[in-house]
Short mmCIF file of C-alpha atoms in Angstrom, two decimals:
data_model
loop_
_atom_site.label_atom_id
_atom_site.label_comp_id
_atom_site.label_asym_id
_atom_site.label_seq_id
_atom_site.Cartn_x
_atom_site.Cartn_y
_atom_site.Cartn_z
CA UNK M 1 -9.26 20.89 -18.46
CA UNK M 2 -11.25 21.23 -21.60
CA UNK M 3 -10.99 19.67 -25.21
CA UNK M 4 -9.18 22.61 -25.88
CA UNK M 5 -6.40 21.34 -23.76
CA UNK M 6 -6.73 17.51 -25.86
CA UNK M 7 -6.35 19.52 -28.78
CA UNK M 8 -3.31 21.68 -27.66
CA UNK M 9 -1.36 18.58 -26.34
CA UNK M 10 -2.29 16.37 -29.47
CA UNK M 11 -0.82 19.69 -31.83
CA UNK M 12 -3.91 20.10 -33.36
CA UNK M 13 -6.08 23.18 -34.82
CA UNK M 14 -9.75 23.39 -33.36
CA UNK M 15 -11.80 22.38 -36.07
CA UNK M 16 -14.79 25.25 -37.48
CA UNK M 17 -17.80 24.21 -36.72
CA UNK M 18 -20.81 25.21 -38.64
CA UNK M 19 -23.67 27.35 -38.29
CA UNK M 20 -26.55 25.98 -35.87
CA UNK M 21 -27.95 24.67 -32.64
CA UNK M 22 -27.57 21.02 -31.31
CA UNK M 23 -24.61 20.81 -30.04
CA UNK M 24 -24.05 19.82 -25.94
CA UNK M 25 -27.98 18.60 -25.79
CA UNK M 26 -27.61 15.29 -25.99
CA UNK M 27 -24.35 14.51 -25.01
CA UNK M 28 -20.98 16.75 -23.69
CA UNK M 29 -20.29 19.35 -26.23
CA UNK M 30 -16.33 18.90 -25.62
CA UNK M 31 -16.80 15.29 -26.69
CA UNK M 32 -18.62 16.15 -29.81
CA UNK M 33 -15.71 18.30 -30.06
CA UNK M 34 -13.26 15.47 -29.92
CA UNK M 35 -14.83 13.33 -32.13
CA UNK M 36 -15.26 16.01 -35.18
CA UNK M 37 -11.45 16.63 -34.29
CA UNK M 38 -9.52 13.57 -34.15
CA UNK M 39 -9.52 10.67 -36.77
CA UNK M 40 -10.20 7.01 -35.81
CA UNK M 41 -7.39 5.53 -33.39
CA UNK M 42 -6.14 5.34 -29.93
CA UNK M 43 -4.81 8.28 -27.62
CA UNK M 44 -2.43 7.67 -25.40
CA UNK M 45 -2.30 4.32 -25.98
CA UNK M 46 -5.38 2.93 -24.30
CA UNK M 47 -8.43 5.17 -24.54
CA UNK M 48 -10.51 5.48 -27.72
CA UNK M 49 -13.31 7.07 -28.38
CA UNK M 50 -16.94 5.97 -29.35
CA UNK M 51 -16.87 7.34 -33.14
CA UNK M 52 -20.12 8.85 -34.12
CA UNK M 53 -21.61 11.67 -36.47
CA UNK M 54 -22.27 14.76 -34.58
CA UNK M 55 -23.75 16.29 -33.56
CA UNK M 56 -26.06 13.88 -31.19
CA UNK M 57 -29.43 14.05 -31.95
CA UNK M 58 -30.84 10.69 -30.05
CA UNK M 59 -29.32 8.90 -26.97
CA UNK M 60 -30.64 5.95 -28.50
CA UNK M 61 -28.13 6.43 -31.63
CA UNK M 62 -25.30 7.03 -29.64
CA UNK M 63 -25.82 4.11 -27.89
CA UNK M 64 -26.70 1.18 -30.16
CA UNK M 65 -23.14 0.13 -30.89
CA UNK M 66 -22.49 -0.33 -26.88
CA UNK M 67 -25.79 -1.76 -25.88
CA UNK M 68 -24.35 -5.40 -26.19
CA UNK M 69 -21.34 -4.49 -23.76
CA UNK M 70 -23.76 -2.79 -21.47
CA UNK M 71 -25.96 -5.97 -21.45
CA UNK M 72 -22.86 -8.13 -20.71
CA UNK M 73 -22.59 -5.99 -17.43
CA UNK M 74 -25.86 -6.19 -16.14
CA UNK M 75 -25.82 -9.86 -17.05
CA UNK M 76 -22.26 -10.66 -15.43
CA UNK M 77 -23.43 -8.08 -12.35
CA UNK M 78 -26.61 -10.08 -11.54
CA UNK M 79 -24.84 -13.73 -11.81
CA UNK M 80 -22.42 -12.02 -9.09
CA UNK M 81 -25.72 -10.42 -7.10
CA UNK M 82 -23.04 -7.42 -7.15
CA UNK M 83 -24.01 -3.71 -7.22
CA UNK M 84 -23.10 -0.68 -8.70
CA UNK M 85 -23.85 2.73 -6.77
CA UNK M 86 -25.75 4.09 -10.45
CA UNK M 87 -27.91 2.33 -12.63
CA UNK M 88 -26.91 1.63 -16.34
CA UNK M 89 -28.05 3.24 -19.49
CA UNK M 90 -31.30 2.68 -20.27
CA UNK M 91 -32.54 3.25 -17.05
CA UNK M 92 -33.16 6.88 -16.41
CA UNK M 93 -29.88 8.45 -15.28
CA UNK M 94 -28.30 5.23 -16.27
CA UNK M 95 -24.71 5.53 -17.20
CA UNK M 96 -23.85 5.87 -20.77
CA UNK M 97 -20.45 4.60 -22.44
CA UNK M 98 -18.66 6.88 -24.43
CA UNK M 99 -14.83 4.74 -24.84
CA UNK M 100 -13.04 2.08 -24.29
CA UNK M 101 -9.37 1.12 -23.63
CA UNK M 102 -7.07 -1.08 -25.05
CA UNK M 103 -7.36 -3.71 -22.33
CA UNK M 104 -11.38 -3.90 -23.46
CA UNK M 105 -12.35 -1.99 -20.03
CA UNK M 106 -15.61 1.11 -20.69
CA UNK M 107 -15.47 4.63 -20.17
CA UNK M 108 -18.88 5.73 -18.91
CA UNK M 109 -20.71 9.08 -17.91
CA UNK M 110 -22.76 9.37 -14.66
CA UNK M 111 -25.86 11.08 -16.38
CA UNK M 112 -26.97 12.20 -12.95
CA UNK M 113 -26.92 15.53 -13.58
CA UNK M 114 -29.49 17.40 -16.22
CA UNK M 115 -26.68 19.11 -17.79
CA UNK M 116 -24.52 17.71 -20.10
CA UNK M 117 -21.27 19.57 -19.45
CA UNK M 118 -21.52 18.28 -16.10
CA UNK M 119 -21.17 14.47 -16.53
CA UNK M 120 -18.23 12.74 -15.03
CA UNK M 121 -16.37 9.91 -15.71
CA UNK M 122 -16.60 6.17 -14.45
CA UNK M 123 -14.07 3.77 -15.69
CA UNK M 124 -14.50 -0.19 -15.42
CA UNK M 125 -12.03 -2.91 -16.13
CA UNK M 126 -12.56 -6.11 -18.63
CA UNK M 127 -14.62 -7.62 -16.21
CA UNK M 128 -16.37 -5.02 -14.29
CA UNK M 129 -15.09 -5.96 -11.14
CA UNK M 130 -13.38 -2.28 -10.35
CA UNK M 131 -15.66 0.37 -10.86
CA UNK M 132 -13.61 3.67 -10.58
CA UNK M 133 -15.94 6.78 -9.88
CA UNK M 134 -13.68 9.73 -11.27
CA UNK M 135 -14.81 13.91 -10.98
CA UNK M 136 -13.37 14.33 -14.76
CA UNK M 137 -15.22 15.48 -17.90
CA UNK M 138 -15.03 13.02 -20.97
CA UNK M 139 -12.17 16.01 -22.43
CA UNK M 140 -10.28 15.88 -19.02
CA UNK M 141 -10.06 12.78 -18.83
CA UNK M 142 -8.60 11.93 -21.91
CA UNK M 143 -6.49 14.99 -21.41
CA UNK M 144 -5.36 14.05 -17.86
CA UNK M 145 -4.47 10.43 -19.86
CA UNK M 146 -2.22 12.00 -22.17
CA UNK M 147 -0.28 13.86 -19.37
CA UNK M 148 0.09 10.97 -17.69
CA UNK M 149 1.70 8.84 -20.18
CA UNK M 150 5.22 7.53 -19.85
CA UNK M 151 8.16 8.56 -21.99
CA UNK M 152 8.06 7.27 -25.38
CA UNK M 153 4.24 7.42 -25.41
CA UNK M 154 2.57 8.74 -28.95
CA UNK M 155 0.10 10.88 -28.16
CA UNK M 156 -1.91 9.53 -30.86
CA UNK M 157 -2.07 6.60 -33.19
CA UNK M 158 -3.77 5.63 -36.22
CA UNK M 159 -5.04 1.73 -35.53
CA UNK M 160 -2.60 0.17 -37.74
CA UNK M 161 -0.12 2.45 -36.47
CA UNK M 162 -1.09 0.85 -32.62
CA UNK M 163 -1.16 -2.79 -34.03
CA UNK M 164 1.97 -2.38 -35.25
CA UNK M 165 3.82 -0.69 -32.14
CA UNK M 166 2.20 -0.23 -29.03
CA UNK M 167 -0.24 -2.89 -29.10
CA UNK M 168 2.50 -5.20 -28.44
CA UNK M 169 3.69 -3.37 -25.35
CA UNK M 170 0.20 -3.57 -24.39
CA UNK M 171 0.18 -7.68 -25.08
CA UNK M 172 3.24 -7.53 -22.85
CA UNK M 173 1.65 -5.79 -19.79
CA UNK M 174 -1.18 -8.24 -19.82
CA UNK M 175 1.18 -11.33 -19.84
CA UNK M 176 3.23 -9.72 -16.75
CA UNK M 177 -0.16 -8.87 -14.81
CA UNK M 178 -1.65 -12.55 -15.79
CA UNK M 179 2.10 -13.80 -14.59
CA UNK M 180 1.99 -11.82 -11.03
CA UNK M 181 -1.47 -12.79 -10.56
CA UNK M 182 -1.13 -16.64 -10.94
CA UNK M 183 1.64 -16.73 -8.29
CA UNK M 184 0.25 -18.86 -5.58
CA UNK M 185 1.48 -17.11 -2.68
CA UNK M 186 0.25 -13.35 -4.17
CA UNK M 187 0.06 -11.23 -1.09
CA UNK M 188 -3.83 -9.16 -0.98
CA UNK M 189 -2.08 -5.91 -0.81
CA UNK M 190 0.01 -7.10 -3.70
CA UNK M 191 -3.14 -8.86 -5.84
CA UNK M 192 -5.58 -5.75 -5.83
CA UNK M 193 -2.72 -3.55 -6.81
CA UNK M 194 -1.75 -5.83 -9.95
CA UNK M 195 -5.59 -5.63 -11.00
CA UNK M 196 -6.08 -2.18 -10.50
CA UNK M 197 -2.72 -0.96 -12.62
CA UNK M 198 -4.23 -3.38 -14.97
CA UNK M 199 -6.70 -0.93 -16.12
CA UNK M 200 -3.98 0.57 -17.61
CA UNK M 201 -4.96 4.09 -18.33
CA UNK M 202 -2.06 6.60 -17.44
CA UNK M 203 -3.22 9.36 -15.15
CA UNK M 204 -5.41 7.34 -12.36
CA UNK M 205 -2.86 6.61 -10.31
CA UNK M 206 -1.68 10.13 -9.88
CA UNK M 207 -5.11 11.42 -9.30
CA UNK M 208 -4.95 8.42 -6.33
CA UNK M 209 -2.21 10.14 -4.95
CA UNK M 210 -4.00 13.66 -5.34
CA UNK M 211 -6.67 12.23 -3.36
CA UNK M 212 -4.59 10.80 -0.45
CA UNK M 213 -2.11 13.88 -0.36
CA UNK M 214 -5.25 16.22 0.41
CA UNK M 215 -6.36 14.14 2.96
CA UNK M 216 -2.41 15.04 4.78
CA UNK M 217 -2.52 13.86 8.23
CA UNK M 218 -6.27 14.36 8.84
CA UNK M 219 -6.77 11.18 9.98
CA UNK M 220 -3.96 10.35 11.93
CA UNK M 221 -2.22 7.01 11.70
CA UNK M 222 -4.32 4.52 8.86
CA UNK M 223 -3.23 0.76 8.09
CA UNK M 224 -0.66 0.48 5.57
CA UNK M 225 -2.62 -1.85 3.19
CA UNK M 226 -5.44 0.83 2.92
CA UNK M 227 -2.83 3.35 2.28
CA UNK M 228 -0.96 1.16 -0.59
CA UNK M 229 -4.65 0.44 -2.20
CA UNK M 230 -5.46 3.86 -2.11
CA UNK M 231 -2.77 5.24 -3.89
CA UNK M 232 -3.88 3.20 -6.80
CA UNK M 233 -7.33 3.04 -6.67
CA UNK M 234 -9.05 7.03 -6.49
CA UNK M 235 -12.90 5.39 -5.12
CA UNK M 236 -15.24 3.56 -6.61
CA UNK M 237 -16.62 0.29 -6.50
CA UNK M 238 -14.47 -3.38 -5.77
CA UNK M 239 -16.14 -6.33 -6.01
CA UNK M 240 -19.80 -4.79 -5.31
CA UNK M 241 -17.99 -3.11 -2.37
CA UNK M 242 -18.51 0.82 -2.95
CA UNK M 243 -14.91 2.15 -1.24
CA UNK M 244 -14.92 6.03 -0.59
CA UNK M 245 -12.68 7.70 -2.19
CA UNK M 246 -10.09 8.96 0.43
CA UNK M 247 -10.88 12.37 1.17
CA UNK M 248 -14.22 11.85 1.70
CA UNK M 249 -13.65 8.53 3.55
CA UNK M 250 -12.74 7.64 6.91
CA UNK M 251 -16.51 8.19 8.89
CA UNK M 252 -17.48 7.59 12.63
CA UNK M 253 -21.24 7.27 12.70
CA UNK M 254 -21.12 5.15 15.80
CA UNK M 255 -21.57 7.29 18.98
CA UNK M 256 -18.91 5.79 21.07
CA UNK M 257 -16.70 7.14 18.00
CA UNK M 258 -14.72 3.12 17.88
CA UNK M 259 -16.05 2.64 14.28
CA UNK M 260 -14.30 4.08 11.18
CA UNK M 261 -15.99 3.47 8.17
CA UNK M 262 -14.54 3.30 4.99
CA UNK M 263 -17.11 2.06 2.43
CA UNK M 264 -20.68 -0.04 2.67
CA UNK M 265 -22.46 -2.59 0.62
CA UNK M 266 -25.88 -3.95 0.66
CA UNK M 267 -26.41 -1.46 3.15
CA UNK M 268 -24.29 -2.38 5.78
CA UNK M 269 -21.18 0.17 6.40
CA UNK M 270 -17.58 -1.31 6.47
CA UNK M 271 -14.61 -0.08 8.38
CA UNK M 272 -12.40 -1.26 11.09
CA UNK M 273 -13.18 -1.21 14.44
CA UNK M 274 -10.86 0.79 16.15
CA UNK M 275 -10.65 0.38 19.83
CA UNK M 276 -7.97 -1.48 20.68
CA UNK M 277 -4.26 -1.86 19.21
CA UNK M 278 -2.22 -0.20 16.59
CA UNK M 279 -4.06 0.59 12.77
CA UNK M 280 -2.23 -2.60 11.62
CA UNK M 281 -3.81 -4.63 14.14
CA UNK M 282 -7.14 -3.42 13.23
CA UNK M 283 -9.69 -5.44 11.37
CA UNK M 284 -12.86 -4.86 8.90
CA UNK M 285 -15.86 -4.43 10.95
CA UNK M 286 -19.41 -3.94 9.72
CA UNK M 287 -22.97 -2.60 10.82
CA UNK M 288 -26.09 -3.73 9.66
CA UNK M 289 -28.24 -0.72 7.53
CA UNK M 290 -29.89 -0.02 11.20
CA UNK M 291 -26.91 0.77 12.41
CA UNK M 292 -28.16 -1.71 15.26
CA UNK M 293 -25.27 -4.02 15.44
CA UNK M 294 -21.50 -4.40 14.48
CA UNK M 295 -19.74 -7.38 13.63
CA UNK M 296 -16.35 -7.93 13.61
CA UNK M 297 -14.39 -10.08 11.21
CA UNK M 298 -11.24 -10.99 13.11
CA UNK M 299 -9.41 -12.09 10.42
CA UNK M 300 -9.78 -9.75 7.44
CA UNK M 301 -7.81 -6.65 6.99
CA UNK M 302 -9.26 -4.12 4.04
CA UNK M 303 -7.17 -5.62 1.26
CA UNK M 304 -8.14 -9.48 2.55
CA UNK M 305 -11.67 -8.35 2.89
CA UNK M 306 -11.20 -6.82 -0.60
CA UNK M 307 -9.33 -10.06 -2.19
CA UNK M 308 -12.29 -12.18 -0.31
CA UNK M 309 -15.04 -10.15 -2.48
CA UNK M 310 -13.20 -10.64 -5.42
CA UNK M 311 -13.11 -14.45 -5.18
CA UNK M 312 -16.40 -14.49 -4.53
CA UNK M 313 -16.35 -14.97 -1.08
CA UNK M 314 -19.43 -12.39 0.25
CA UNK M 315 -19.69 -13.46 3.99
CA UNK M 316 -19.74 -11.53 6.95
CA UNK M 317 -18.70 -14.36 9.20
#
């Protein structure tokens, strides 16, 4: 999906460009296409756009406005000695933010690539503990948002048109997440799932469920809590944990073939260790970045392990 399709599904005319080069060199020429496009204001209810002239003729223009938020990452990373699988912007492929959403997560491009039209899409929460590593364009993104969005959605809103309506359905969602998540007896499974939907931009979740329905039966019978987390959450990065996103998940670099790994951090690789009983009886198992032992943690499934990491709980033993 292009900006084209944005444009189509928001009812509106491709604006006429004028004469000259520029365009697509410094950032994605489809999002230089949405911001001369669309006014100021919020699509689909949470995603809006980083407004700037364009066309983009310094990095370091586009990303003055953002460079505080990207500071409190890095800071808030580091006091968590948490890591992200990319570096941030200004490091050299660094990621760049180019939105936000309504509940104050950031829209980022992975710059890895030298060409602009082929930067994808990472998406962090409020507090940059889920990192969600997405194959999408800036334009598909927003346009896989507004196909998502529930009945009753606008399309698009003006900011005052937001404040007025769907900002308070928005203020409602956040009380009902902050309400499941101070229940003392939240279930992992349960707690992970709360956070994740909290991100709250439509489309995600059925791009999860892409992800697990190509993966089929490939991998035979898989613990149910993985499954339930995995329909939410598409890959990315919990907690400092990087989690592989399903279809490319699920490895056995062991010999004996009793490790399946699902994710690593700090250079170990996590998975269960799968020799004995049924998958809801297994339990998160890890090898150190030699590969030269395994450790078992006998009492953490993936979504306790998860919840663990998340509470700040970073041991092995």
């Amino acid at each position: 999906m292009s900006h084209l399709d944005v444009l189509r599904l928001l009812g509106l005319d491709a604006p006429v460009r004028p004469e000259g080069e520029g365009y697509g060199q410094i950032v994605p020429e489809g999002f230089e296409w949405l911001v001369q496009a669309l006014p100021q204001g919020v699509i689909a209810s949470p995603v809006l756009l980083g407004g700037t002239d364009v066309p983009v003729r310094l990095l370091e223009d586009f990303t003055r406005d953002t460079a505080p938020r990207v500071a409190d990452m890095k800071e808030t990373l580091e006091s968590r000695e948490q890591e992200i699988w990319l570096p941030l912007h200004p490091r050299p492929g660094g990621m760049v933010p180019w939105g936000r959403t309504a509940n104050d997560g950031v829209l980022l491009w992975d710059t890895t690539s030298t060409d602009t039209a082929d930067w994808t899409t990472v998406l962090t929460d409020t507090d940059f503990q889920f990192w969600l590593d997405l194959p999408f364009s800036a334009s598909e993104f927003v346009a896989r948002a507004l196909a998502g969005r529930g009945e009753g959605t606008p399309a698009f809103e003006t900011y005052q048109e937001y404040e007025a309506g769907t900002f308070w359905t928005v203020a409602e969602d956040k009380r009902a997440t902050a309400t499941v998540l101070a229940y003392r007896d939240i279930g992992a499974v349960e707690e992970i799932v709360t956070r994740v939907r909290s991100i709250g931009v439509p489309g995600v979740r059925q791009y999860a469920e892409e992800l697990l329905g190509r993966a089929g039966e490939s991998f035979g019978a898989l613990p149910e809590d993985y499954l339930a987390i995995m329909r939410e959450f598409p890959g990315g990065v919990v907690a400092g944990v990087r989690v592989f996103p399903v279809v490319a998940s699920l490895r056995r670099p062991d010999e004996d073939g009793l490790f399946l790994q699902w994710g690593e951090a700090g250079g170990r690789a996590f998975g269960w260790r799968t020799a004995e009983g049924a998958p809801e009886e297994w339990r998160v198992a890890c090898t150190e970045p030699d590969a030269s032992a395994l450790t078992c943690l006998e009492d953490r499934t993936f979504a306790t392990f998860l919840r663990r990491r998340l509470r700040g709980d970073h041991s092995t033993f």
